[in-house]
mmCIF file of C-alpha atoms in Angstrom:
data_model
loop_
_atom_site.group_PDB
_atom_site.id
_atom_site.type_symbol
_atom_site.label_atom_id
_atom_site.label_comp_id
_atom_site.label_asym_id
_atom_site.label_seq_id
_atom_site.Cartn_x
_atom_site.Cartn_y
_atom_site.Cartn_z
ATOM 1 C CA UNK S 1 124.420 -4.952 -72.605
ATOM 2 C CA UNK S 2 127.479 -4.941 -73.804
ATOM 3 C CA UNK S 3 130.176 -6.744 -75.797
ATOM 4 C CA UNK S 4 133.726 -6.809 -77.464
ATOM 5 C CA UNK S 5 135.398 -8.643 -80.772
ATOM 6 C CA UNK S 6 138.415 -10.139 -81.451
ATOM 7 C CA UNK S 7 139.698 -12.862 -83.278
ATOM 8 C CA UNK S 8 139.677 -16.116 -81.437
ATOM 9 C CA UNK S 9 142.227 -16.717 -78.465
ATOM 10 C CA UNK S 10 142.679 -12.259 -78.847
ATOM 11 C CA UNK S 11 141.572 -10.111 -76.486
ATOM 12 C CA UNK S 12 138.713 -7.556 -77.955
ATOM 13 C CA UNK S 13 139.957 -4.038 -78.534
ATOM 14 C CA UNK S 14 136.667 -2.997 -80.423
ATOM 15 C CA UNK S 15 133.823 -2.590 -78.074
ATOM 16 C CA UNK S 16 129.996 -2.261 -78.200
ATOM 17 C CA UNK S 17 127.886 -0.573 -75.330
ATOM 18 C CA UNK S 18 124.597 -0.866 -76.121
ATOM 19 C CA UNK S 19 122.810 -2.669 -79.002
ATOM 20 C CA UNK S 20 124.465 -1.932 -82.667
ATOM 21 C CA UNK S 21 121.564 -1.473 -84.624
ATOM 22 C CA UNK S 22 119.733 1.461 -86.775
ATOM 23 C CA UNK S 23 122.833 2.663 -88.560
ATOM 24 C CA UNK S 24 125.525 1.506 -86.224
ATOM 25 C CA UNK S 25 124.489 -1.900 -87.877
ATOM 26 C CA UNK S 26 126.948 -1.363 -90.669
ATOM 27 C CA UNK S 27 129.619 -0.323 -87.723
ATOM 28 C CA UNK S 28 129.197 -3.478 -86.449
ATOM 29 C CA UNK S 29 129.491 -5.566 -89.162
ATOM 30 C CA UNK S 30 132.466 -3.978 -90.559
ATOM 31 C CA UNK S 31 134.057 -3.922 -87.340
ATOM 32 C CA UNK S 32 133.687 -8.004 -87.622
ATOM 33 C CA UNK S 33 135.225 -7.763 -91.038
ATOM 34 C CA UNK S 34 137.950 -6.021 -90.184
ATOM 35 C CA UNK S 35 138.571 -7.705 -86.986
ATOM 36 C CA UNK S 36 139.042 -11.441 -89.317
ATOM 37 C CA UNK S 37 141.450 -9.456 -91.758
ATOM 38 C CA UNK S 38 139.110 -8.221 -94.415
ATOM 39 C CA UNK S 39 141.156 -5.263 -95.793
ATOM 40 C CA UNK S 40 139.246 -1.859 -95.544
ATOM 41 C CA UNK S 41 138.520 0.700 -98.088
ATOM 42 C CA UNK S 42 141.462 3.410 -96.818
ATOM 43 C CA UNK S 43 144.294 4.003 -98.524
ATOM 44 C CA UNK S 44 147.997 2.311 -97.496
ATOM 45 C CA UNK S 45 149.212 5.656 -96.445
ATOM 46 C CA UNK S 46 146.798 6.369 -93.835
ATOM 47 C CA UNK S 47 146.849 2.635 -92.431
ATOM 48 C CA UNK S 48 150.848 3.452 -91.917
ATOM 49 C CA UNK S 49 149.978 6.591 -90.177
ATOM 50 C CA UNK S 50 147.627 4.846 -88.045
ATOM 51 C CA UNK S 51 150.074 2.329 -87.189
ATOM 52 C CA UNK S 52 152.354 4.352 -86.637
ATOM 53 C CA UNK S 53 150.982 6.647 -83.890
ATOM 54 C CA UNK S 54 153.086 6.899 -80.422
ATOM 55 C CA UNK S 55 149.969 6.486 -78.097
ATOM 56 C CA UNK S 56 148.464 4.372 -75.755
ATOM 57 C CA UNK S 57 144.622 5.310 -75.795
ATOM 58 C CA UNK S 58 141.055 4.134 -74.779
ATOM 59 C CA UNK S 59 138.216 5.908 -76.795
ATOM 60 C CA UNK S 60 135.240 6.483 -76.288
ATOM 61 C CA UNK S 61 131.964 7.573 -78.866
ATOM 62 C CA UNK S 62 128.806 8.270 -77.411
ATOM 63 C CA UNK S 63 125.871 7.755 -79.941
ATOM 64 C CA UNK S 64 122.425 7.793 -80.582
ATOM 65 C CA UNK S 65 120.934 5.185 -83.437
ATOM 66 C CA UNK S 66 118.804 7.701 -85.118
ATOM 67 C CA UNK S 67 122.042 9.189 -85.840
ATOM 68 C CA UNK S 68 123.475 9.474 -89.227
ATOM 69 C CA UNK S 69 127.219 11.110 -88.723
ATOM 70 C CA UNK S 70 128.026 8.807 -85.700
ATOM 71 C CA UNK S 71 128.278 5.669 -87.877
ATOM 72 C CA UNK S 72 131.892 7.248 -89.398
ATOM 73 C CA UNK S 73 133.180 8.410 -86.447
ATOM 74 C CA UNK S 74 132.470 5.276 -84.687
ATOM 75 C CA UNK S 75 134.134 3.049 -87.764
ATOM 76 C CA UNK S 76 137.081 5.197 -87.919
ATOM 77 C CA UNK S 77 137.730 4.736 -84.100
ATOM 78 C CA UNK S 78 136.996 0.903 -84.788
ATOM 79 C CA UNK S 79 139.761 0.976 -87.271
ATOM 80 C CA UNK S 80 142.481 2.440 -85.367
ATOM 81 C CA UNK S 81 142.012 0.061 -82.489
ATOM 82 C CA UNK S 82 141.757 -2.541 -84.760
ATOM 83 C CA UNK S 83 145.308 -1.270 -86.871
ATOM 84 C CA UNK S 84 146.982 -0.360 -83.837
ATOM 85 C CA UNK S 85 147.573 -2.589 -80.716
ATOM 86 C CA UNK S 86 147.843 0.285 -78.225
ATOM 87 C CA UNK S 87 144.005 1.564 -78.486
ATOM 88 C CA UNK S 88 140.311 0.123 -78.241
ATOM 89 C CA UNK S 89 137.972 2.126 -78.553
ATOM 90 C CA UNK S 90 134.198 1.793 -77.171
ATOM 91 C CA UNK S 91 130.443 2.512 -79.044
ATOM 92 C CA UNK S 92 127.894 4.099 -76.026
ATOM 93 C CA UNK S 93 124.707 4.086 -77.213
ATOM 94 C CA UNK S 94 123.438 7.397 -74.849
ATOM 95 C CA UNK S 95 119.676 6.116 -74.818
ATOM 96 C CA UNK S 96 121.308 2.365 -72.801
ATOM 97 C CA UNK S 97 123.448 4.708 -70.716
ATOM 98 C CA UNK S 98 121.730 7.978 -69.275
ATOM 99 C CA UNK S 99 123.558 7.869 -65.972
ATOM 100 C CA UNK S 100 127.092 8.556 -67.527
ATOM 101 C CA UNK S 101 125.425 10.832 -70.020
ATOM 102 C CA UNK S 102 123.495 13.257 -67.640
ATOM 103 C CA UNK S 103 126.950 12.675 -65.672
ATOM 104 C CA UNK S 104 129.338 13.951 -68.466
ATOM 105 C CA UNK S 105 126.897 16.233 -69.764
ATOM 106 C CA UNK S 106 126.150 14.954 -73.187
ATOM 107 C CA UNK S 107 123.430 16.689 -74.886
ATOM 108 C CA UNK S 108 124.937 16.613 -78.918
ATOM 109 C CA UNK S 109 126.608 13.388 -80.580
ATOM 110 C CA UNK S 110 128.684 11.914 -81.584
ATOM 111 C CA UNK S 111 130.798 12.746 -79.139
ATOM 112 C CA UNK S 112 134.390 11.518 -78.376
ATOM 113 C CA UNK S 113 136.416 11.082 -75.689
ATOM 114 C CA UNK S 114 140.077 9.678 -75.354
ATOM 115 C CA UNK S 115 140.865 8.597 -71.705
ATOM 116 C CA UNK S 116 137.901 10.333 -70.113
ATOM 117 C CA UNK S 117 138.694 13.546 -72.140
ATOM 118 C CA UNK S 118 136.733 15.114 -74.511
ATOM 119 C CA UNK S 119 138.377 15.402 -77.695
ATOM 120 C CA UNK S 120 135.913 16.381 -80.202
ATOM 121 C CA UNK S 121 132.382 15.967 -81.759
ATOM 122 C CA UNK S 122 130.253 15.851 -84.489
ATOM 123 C CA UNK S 123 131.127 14.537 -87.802
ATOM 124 C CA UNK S 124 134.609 13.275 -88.170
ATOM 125 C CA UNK S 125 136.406 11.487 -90.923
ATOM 126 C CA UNK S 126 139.300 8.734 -90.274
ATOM 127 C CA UNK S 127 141.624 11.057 -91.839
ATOM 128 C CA UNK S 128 140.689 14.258 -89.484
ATOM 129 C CA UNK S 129 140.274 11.928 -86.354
ATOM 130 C CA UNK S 130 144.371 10.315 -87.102
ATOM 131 C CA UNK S 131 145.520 13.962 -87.840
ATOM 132 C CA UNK S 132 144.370 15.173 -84.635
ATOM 133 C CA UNK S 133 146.085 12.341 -82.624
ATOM 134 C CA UNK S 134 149.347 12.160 -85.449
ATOM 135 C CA UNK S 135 150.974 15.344 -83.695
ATOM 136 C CA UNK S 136 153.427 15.611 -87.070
ATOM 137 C CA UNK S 137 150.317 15.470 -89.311
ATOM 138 C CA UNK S 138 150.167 19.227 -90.050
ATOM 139 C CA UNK S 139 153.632 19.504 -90.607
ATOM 140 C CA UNK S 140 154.032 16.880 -93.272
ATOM 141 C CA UNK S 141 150.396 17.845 -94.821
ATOM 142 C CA UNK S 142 152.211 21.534 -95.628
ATOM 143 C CA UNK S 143 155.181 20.316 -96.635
ATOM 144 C CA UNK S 144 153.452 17.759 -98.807
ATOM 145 C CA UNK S 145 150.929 20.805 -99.923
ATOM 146 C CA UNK S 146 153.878 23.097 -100.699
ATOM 147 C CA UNK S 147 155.760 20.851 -103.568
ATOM 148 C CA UNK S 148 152.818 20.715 -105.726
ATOM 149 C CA UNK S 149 153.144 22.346 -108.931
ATOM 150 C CA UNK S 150 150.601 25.110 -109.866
ATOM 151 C CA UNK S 151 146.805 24.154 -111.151
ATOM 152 C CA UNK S 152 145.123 25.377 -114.043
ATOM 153 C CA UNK S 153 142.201 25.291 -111.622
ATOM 154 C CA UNK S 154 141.694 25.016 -108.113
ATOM 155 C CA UNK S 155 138.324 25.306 -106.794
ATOM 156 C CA UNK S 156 138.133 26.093 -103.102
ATOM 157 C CA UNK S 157 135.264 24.351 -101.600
ATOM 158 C CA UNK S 158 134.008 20.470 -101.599
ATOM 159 C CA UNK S 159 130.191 20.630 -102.067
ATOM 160 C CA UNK S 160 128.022 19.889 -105.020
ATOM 161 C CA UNK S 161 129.145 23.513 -107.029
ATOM 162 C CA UNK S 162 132.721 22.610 -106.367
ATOM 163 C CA UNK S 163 132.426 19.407 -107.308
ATOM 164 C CA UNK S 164 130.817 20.299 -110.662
ATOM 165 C CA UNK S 165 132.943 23.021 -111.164
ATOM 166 C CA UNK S 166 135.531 20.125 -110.759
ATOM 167 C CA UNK S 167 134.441 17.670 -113.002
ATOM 168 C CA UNK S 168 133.805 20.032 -115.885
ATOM 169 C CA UNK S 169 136.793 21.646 -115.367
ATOM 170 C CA UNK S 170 138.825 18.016 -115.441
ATOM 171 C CA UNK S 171 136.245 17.039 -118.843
ATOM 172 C CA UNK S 172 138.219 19.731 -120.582
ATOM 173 C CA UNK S 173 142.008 18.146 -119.731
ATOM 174 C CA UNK S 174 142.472 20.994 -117.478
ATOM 175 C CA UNK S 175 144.714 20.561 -114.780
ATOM 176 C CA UNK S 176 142.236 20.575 -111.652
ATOM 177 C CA UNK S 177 142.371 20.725 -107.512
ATOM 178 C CA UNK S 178 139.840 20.766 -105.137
ATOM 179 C CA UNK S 179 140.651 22.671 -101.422
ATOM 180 C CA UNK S 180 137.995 21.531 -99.142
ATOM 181 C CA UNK S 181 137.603 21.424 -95.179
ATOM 182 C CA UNK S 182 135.507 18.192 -95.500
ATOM 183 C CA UNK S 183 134.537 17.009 -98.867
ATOM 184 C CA UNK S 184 130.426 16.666 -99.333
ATOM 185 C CA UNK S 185 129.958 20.519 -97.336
ATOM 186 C CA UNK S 186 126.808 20.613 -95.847
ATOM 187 C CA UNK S 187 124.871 17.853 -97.492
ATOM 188 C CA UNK S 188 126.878 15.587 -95.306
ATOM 189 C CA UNK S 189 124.952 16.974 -92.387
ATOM 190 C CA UNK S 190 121.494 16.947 -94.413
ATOM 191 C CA UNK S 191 119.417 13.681 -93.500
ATOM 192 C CA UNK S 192 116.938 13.392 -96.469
ATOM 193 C CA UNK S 193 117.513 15.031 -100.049
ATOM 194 C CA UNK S 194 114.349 15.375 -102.154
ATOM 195 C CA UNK S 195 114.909 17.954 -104.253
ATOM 196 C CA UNK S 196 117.823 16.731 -106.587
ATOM 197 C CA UNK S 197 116.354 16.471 -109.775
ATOM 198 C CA UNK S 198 116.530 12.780 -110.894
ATOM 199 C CA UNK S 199 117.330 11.899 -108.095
ATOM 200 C CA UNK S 200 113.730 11.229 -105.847
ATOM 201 C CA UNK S 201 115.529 10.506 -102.290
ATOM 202 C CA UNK S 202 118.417 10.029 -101.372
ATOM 203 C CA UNK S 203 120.679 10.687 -97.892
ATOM 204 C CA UNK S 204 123.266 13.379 -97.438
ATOM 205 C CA UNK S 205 126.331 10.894 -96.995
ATOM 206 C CA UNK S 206 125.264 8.501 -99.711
ATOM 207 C CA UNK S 207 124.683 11.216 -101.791
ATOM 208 C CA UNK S 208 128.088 12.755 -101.014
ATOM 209 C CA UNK S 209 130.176 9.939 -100.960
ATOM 210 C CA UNK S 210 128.369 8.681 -104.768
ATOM 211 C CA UNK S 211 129.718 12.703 -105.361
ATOM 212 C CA UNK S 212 133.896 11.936 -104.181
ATOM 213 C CA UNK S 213 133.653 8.970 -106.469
ATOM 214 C CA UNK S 214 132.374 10.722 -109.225
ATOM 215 C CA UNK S 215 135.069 13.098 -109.136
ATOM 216 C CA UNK S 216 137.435 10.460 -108.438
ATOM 217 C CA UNK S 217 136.929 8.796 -111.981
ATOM 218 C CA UNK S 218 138.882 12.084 -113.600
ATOM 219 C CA UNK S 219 142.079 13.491 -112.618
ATOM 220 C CA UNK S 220 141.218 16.242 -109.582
ATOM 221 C CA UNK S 221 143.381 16.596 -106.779
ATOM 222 C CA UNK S 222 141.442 16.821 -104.113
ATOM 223 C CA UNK S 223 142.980 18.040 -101.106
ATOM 224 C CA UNK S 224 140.831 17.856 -98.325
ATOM 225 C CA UNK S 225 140.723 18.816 -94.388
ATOM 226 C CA UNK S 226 142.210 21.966 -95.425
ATOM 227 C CA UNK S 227 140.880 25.666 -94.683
ATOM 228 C CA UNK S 228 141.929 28.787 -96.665
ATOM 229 C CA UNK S 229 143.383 31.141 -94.809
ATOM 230 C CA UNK S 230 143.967 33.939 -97.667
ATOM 231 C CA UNK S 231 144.245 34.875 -100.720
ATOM 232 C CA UNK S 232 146.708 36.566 -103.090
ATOM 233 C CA UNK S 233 145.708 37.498 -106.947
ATOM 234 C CA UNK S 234 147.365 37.169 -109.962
ATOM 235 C CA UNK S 235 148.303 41.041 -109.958
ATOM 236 C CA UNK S 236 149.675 40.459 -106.676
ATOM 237 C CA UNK S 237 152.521 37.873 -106.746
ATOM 238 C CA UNK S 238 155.516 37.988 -109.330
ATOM 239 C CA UNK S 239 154.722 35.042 -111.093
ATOM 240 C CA UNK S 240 151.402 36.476 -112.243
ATOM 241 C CA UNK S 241 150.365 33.132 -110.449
ATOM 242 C CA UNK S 242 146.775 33.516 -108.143
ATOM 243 C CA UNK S 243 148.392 32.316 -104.275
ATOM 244 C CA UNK S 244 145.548 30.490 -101.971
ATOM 245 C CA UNK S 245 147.491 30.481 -98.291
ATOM 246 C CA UNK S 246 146.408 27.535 -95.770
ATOM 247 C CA UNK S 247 146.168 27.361 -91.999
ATOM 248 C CA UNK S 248 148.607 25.251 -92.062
ATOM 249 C CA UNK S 249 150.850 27.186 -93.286
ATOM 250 C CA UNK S 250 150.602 25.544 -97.236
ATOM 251 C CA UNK S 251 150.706 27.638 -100.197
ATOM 252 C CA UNK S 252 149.305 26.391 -103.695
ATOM 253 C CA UNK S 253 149.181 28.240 -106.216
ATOM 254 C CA UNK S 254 146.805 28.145 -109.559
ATOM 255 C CA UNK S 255 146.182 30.358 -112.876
ATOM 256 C CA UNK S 256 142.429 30.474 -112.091
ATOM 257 C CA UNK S 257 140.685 30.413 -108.578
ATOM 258 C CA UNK S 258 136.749 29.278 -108.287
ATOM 259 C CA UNK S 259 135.505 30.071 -105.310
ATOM 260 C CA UNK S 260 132.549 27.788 -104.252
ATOM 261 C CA UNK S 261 132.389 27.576 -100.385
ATOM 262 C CA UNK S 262 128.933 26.903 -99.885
ATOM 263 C CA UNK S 263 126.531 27.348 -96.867
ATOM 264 C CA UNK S 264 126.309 26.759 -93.194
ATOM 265 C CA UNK S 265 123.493 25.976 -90.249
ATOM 266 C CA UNK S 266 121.909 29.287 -89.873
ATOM 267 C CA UNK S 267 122.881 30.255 -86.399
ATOM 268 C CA UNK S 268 120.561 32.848 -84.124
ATOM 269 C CA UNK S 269 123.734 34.802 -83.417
ATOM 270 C CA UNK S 270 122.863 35.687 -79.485
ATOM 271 C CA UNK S 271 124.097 35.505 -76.493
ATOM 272 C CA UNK S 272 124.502 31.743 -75.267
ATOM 273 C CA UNK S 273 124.409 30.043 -78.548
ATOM 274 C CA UNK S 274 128.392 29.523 -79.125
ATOM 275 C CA UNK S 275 129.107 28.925 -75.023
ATOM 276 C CA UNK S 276 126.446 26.480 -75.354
ATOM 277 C CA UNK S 277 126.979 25.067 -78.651
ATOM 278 C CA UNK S 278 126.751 21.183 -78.070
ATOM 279 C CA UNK S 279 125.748 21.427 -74.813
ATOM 280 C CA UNK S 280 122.274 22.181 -75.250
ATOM 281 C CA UNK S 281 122.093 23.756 -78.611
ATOM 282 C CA UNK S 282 121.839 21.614 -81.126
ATOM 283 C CA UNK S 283 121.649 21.789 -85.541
ATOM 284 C CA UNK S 284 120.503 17.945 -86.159
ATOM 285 C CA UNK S 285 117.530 16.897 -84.485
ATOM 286 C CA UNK S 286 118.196 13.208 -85.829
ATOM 287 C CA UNK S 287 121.833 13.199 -84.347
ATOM 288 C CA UNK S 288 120.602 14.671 -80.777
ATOM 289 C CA UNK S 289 116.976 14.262 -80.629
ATOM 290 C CA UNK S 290 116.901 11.052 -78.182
ATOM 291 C CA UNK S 291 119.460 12.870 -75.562
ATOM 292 C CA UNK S 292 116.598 15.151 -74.955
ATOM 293 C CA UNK S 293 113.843 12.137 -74.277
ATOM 294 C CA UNK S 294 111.662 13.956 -71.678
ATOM 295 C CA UNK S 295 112.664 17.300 -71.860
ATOM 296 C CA UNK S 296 110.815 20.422 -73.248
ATOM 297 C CA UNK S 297 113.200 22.213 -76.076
ATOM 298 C CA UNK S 298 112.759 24.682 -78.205
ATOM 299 C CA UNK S 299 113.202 24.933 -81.955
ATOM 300 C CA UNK S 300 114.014 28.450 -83.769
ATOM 301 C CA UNK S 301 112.706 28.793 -87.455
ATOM 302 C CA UNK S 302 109.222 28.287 -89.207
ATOM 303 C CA UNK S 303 110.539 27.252 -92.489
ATOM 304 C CA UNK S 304 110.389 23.589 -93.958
ATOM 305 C CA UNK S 305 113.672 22.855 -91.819
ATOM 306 C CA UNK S 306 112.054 24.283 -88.435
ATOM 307 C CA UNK S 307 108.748 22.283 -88.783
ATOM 308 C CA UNK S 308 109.961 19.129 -89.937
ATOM 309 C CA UNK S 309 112.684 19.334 -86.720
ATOM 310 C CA UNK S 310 109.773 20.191 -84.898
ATOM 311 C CA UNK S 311 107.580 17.392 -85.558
ATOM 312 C CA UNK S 312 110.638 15.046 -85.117
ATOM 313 C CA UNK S 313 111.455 15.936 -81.924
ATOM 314 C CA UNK S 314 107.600 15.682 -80.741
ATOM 315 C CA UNK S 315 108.096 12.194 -80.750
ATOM 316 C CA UNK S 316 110.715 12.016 -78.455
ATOM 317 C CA UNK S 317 110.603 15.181 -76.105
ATOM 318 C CA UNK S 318 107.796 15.858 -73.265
ATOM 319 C CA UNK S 319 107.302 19.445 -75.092
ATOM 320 C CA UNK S 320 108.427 21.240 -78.287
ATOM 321 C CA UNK S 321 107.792 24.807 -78.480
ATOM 322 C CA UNK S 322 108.487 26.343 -81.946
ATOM 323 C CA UNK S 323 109.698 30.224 -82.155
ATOM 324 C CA UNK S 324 109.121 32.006 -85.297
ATOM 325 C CA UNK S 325 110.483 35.495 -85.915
ATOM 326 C CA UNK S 326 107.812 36.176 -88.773
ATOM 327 C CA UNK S 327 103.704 36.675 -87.884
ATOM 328 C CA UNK S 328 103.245 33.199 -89.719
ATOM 329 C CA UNK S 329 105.206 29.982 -90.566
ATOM 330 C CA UNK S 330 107.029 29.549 -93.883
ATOM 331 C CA UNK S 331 106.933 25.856 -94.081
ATOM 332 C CA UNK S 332 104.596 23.889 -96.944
ATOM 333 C CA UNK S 333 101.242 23.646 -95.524
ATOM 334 C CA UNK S 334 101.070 19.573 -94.934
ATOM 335 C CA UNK S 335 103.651 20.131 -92.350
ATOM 336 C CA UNK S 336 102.401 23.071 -90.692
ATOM 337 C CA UNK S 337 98.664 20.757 -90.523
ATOM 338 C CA UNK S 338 101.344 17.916 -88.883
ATOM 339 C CA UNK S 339 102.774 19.936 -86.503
ATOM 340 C CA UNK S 340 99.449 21.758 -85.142
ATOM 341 C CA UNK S 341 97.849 17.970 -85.138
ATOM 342 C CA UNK S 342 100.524 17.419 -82.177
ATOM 343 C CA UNK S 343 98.956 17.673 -78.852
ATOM 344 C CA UNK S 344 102.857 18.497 -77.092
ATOM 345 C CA UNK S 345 103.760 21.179 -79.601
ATOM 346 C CA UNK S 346 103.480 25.197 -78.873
ATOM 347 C CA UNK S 347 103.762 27.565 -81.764
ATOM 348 C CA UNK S 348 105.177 30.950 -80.447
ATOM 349 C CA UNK S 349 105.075 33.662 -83.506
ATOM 350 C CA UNK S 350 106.282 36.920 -84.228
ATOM 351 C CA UNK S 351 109.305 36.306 -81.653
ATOM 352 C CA UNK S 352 112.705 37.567 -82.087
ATOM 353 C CA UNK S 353 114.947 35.204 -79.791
ATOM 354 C CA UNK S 354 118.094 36.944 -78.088
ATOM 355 C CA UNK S 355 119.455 35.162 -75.376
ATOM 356 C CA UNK S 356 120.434 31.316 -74.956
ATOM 357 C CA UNK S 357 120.314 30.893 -70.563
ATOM 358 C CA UNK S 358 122.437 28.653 -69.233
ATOM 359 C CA UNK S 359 123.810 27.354 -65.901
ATOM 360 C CA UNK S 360 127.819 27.453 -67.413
ATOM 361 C CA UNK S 361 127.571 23.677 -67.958
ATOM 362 C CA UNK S 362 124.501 23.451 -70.062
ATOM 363 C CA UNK S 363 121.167 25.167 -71.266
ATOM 364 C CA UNK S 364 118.789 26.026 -69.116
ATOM 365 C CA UNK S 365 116.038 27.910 -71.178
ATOM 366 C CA UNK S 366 116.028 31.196 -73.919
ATOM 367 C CA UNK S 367 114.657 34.468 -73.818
ATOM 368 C CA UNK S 368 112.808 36.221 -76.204
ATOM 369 C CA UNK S 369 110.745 39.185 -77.389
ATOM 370 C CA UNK S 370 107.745 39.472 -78.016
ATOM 371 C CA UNK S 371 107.996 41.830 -81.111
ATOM 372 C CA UNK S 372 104.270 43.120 -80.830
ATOM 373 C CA UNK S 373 104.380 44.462 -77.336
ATOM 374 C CA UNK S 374 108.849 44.400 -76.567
ATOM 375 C CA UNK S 375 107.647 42.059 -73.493
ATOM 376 C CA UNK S 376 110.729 39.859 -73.155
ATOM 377 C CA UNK S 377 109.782 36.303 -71.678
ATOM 378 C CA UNK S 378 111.809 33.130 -70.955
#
């Protein structure tokens, strides 16, 4: 099934493959919104921009509905075929469509593509998605970057320690700036939070986007989609000034420097992972669970993250097998008694994994040692 909307006596340049529900609900009820002239919650400046781009584009975002980062890239594509007459752009809900996803060799979402090409994937904001089409953007970001006066403070990184280091700074009437790649960090990735005290569950978006607005209510500049590059100190410039240097080109400047730039997925580091990174290897089990719906995939870890993945995915796949590194899992007992209660789960332990196998379009299976006997098995 599928289905367009429009405005009466319009022809539809917003576009639904599939069924819009789970959380592409809220995608489609925005998109009808939007569509009758309800104003959305971006600023004037980036509507302009979006206006304004010299293209003539159809997009495409292939999705799954268990998946809790495709809902912004999908409203942000929404918006700029909505905004700008020259684009539509298309949800594909993967588990409706398996033909054109074993066929352009989906396995990770969401996952974009702008006349047939691929573009880009995983989480995406409006603002990233328009700079990346907006062939100028860069240039006017650094320019824009490069007038601003010096901070009293600029924190380098967007998650929860930058933000606080933000907000307490900005309590104190100190002149404050945030440099982030993508505002939130890693808890925008993160599914379920349960261990923020006062907080007994909440999601990683919700729970970052309640964050931006919190910082929002005091005066922070908060410059984000922007990646550090290097970094002078005080004792090396002539203005005594600390210089933070952006790939863009950008310099700011600031009389103190906090540096808070978080964590990352743990990655295996072997062979195969980065040439296969999206096409077969996989961080959120949520996002790209249902492409793998009748496969057997493996999951690397034994900790709380590992198992829970684990268990997720046994509802979905033909086979999990779990590698573990140590002689015994790490994760709370109650979900090592779920996982063993599984009848299509394998634990595999005291494994070190060292090679991701592929065919050079996809994965095709991963090798590892058996750390007792040096046996290596696939």
């Amino acid at each position: 099934p599928s289905f367009g909307v429009a405005k009466a006596g319009e022809q539809p340049r917003v576009f639904f493959a599939g069924l819009p529900m789970g959380h592409e609900f809220t995608s489609l009820i925005l998109a009808l919104l939007q569509v009758s002239g309800y104003a959305p919650k971006v600023s004037d400046e980036v509507l302009n921009q979006i206006k304004g781009l010299n293209l003539k584009a159809n997009f495409d975002v292939f999705v799954s509905l268990s998946c809790h980062n495709c809902p912004d890239v999908v409203q942000a594509l929404n918006l700029i075929a909505i905004y700008n007459p020259n684009t539509t752009a298309t949800m594909i809900d993967g588990s409706f469509f398996q033909d054109e996803v074993e066929q352009r060799k989906i396995m990770a979402v969401p996952m974009v593509f702008q006349d047939n090409e691929h573009i880009g994937q995983g989480r995406m904001t409006l603002e990233e998605i328009v700079a990346k089409l907006d062939t100028n953007s860069a240039e006017k970001d650094a320019a824009a970057l490069n007038a601003k006066d010096a901070f009293d403070v600029l924190v380098i990184g967007g998650g929860p320690a930058g933000a606080t280091a933000a907000i307490y700074a900005a309590r104190k009437g100190i002149n404050t700036g945030i440099v982030a790649e993508r505002f939130g960090g890693q808890v925008m990735d993160t599914m379920d939070i349960e261990n923020f005290t006062s907080v007994q569950k909440t999601q990683g978006p919700k729970f970052a986007a309640e964050m931006e607005a919190h910082v929002r209510e005091y005066d922070v500049d908060i410059m984000n989609l922007q990646r550090v590059s290097k970094i002078k100190g005080a004792n090396q410039t002539a203005n005594g000034l600390v210089e933070v240097e952006l790939e863009n080109g950008a310099k700011l400047q600031s009389k103190t420097v906090i540096l808070s730039t978080g964590a990352r997925w743990r990655e295996m580091n072997v062979p195969g992972e980065q040439e296969y990174r999206t096409r077969g290897v996989a961080y959120c089990p949520h996002c790209d669970g249902p492409l793998f719906k009748g496969k057997r995939v493996a999951v690397i870890g034994g900790g709380n993250s590992g198992v829970e993945a684990a268990i997720d995915l046994a509802g979905i796949v033909e086979h999990v097998t779990l590698v573990e590194f140590d002689t015994k899992l790490r994760a709370d007992q109650v979900l090592q008694n779920k996982l063993h209660s599984l009848p299509n789960t394998t634990v595999i332990m005291n494994a070190l994994s060292t090679e991701v196998l592929g065919d050079g379009s996809q994965v095709t299976g991963l090798k590892y040692k058996d750390r007792a006997t040096d046996e290596e098995h696939v």
